[in-house]
Tab-separated table of C-alpha atoms in Angstrom:
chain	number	residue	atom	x	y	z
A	9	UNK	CA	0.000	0.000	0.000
A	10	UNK	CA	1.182	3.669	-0.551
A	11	UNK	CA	1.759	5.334	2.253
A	12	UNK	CA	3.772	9.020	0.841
A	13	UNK	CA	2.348	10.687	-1.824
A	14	UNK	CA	4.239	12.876	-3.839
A	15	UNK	CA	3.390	16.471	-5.600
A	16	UNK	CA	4.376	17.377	-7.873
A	17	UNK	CA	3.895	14.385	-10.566
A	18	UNK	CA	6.536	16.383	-12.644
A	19	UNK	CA	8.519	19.620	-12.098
A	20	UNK	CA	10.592	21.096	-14.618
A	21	UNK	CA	13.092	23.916	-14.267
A	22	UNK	CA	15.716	25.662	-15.325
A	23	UNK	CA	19.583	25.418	-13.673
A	24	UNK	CA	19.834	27.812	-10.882
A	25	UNK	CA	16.269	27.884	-9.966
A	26	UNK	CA	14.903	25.951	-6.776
A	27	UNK	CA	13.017	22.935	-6.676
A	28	UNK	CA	10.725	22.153	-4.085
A	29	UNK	CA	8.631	18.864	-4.020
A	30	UNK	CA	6.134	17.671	-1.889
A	31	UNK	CA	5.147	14.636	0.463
A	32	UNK	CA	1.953	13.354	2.338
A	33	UNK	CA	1.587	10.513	4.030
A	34	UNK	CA	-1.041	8.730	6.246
A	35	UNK	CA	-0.023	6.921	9.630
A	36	UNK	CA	2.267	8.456	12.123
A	37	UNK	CA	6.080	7.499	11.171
A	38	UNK	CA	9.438	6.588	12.489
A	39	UNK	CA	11.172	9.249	9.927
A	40	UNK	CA	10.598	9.837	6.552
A	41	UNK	CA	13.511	9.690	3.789
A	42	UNK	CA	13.938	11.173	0.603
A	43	UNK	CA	15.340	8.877	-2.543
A	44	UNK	CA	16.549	10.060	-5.872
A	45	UNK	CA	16.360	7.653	-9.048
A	46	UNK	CA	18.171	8.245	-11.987
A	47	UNK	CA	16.281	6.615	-15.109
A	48	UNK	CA	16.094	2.961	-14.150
A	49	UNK	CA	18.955	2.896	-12.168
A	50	UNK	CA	19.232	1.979	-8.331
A	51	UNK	CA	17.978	4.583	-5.453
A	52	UNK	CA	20.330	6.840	-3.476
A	53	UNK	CA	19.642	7.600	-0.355
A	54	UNK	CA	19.425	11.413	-0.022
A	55	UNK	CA	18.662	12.557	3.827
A	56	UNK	CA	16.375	10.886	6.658
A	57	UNK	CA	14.206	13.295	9.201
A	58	UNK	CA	13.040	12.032	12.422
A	59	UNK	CA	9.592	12.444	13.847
A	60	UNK	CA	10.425	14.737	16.336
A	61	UNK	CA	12.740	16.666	13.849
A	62	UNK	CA	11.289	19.210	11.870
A	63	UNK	CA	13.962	20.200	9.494
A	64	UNK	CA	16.975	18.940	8.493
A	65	UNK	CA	19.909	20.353	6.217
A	66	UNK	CA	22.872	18.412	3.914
A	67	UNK	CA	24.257	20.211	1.383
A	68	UNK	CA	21.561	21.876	-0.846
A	69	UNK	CA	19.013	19.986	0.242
A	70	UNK	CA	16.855	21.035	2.802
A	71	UNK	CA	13.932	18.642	4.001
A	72	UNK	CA	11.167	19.937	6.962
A	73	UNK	CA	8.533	17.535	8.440
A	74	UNK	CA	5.115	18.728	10.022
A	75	UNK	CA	3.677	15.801	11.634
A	76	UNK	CA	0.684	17.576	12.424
A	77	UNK	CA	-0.043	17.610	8.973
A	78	UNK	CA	1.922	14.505	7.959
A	79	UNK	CA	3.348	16.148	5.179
A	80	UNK	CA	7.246	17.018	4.139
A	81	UNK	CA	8.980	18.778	1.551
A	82	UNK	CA	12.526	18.513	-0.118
A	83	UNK	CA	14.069	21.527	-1.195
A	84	UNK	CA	17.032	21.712	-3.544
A	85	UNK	CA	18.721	24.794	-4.188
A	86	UNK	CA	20.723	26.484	-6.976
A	87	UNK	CA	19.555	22.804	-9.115
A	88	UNK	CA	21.978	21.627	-11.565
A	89	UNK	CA	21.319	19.690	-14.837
A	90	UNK	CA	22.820	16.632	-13.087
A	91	UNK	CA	19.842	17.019	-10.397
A	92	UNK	CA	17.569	15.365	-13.097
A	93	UNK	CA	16.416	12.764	-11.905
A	94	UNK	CA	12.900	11.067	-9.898
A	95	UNK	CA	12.602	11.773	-6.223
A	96	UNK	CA	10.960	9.508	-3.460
A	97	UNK	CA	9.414	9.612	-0.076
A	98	UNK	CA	9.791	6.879	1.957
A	99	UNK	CA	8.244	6.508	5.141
A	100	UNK	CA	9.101	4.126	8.143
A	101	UNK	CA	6.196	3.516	10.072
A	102	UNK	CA	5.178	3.416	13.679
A	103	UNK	CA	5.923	-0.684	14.811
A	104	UNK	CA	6.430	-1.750	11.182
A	105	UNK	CA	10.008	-2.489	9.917
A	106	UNK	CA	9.546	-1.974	5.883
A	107	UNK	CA	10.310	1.422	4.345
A	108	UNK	CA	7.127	2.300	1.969
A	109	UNK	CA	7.851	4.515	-1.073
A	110	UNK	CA	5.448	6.859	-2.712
A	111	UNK	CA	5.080	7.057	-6.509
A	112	UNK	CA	7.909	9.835	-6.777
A	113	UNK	CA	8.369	13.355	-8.234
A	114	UNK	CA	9.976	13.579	-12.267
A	115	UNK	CA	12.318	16.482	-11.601
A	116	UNK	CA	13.857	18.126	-15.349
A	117	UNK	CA	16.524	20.725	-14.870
A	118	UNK	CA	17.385	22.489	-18.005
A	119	UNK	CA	20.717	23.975	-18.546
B	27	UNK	CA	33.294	-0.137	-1.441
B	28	UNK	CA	30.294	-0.552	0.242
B	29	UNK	CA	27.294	-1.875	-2.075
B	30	UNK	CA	24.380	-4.076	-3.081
B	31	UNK	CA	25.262	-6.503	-6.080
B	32	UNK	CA	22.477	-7.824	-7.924
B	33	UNK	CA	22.581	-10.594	-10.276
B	34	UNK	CA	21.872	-10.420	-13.539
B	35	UNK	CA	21.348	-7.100	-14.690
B	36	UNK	CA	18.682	-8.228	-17.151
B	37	UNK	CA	17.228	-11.242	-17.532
B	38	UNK	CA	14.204	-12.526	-20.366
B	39	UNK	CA	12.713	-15.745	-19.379
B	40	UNK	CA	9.885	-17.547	-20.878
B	41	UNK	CA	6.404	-18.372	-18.602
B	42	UNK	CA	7.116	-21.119	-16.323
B	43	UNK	CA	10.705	-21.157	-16.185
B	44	UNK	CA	12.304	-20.900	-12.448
B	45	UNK	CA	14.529	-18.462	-12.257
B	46	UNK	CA	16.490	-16.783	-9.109
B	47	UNK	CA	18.097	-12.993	-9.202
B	48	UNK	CA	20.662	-13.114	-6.474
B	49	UNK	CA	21.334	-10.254	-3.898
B	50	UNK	CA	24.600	-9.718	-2.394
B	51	UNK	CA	25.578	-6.914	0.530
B	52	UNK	CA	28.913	-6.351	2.172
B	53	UNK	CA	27.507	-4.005	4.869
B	54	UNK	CA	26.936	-6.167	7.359
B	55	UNK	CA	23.288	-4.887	7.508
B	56	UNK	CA	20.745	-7.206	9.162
B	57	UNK	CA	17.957	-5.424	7.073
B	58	UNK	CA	17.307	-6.610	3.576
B	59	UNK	CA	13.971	-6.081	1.065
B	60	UNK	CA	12.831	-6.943	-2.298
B	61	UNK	CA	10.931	-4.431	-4.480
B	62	UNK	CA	9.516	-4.193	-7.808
B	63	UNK	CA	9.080	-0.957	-9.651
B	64	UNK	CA	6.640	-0.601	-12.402
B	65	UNK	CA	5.052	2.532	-14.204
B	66	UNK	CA	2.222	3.942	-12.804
B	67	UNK	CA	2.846	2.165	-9.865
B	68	UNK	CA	6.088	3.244	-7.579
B	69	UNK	CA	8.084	1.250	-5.969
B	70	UNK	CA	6.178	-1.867	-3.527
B	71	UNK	CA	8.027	-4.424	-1.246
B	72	UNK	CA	7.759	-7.988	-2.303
B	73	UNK	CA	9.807	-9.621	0.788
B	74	UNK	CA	11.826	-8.318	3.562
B	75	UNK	CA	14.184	-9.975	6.269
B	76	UNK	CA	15.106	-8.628	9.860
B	77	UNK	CA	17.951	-11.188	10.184
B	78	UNK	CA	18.829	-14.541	9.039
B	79	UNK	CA	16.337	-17.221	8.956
B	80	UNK	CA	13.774	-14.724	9.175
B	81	UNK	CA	11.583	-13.153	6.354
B	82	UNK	CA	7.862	-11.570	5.787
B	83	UNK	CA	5.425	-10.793	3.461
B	84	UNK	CA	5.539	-7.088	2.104
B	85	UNK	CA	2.976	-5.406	0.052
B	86	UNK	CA	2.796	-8.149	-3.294
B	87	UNK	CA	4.789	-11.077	-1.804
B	88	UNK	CA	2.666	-13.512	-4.358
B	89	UNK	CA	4.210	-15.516	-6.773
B	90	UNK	CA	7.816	-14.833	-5.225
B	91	UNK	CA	9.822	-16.820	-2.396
B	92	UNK	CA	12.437	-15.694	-0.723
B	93	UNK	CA	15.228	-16.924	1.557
B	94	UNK	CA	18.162	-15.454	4.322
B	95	UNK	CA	20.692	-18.257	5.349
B	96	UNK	CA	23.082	-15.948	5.989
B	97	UNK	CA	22.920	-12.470	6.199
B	98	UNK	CA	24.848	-10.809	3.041
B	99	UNK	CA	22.522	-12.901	0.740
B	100	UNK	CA	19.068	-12.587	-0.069
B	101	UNK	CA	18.231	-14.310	-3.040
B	102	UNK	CA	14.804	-13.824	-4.957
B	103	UNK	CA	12.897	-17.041	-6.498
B	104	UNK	CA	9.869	-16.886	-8.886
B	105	UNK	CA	8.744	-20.677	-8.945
B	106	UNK	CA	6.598	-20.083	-12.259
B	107	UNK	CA	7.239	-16.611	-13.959
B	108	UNK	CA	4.502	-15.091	-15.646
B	109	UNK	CA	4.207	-12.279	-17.495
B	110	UNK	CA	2.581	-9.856	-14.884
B	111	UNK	CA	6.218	-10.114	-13.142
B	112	UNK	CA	7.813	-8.402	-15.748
B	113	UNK	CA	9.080	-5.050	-13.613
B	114	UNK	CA	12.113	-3.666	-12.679
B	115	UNK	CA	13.441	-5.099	-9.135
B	116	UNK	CA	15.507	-4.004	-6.518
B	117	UNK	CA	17.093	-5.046	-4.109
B	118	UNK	CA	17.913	-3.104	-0.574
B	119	UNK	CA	19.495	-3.451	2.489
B	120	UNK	CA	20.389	-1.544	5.532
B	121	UNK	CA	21.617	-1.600	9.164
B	122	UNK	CA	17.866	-1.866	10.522
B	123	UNK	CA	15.201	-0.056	11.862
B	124	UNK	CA	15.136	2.917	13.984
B	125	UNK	CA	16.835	5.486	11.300
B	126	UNK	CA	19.165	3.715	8.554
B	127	UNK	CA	18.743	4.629	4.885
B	128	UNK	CA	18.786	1.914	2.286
B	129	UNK	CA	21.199	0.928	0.154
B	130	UNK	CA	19.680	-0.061	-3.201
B	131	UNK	CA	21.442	-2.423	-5.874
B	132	UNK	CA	21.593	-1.411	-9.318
B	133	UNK	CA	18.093	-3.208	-10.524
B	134	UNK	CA	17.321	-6.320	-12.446
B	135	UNK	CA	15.142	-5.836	-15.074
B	136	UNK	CA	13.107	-8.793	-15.979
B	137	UNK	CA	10.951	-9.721	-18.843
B	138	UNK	CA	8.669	-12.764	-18.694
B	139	UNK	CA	7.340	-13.483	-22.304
């Protein structure tokens, strides 16, 4: 089952602009991670926020959790042409030990 | 260097035919997982283990097996492929719950005609 939904479907932009992409999700959580998928290739891990973190910094990234509202964001700054790629949400529920992955976010930088 | 090796990197079988992608991590991580990825659809878990010699059902665990002798492989069987099983699937480990990321392998794309 789905647990993060992600918004936008598809976000294009050009280099030097910042991309921000959304994340809901349903049941209280553990922490929430962020993925990024290059075209059919494997997932990289990007940054993990706890529950009782609300935002969280590594490099341009910046990711901020309201679990009030079970939502996130991931915000990438200053984006690059090599920042094309698909970004997930993952979520780690509450007493579960599986990661569940929403549907992701196409991000296009254009140089 | 740290990784997830998945075996083969494609594969096209024909209906039927057993057929097992291996799943190799030299982490040490007790946490390993199966998932497919197919359009439309995201990423869903097929299998996941804690530790060795213990496994469970994720979101679309039918039609696969699974198995965790020891705990750097985690090998993925389908009994009788069919052709709803062609996907993309990955494989994932990490150190375990309570705030690890995964690390995924590279994908095995798989074609069941």
């Amino acid at each position: 089952s789905q647990q993060g939904e992600e918004d936008p479907q598809a976000l294009s932009i050009q280099e030097g602009e910042n991309a921000t992409m959304n994340c809901s999700y349903k049941t209280s959580i553990n922490n929430l991670q962020w993925y990024r998928q290059n075209s059919g290739r494997g997932l990289v891990h990007l940054i993990l926020i706890r529950s009782n973190e609300r935002e969280k910094h590594s490099g341009r990234l910046r990711v901020t959790l309201d679990t009030s509202k079970k939502s996130s964001s991931l915000l990438i700054t200053a984006s690059r042409a090599a920042d094309t790629a698909s970004y997930f949400c993952a979520t780690e529920k509450i007493g579960y030990s599986t990661l569940t992955f929403g549907k992701g976010t196409m991000l296009l930088v254009s140089p | 260097e740290a990784q997830v090796t998945q075996n083969p990197r494609y594969l096209i079988t024909v209906t039927g035919k057993k057929l097992t992608v291996t799943c190799s991590q030299n982490m040490n991580h007790e946490y390993m997982s199966w998932y497919r990825q197919d359009p439309g659809l995201g990423l869903r878990q097929i299998y996941y283990s804690m530790n060795v010699e213990v496994t469970d059902k994720g979101d679309v665990p039918e039609g696969y097996k699974v198995s965790r002798k020891e705990k750097r492989n985690f090998p993925l069987i389908l009994e009788s492929p069919s052709p709803n099983q062609t996907s993309l699937y990955f494989c994932a480990s990490s150190l375990g719950t309570g705030g690890s990321g995964y690390t995924f392998g590279s994908g095995t794309r798989l074609t069941v005609v």
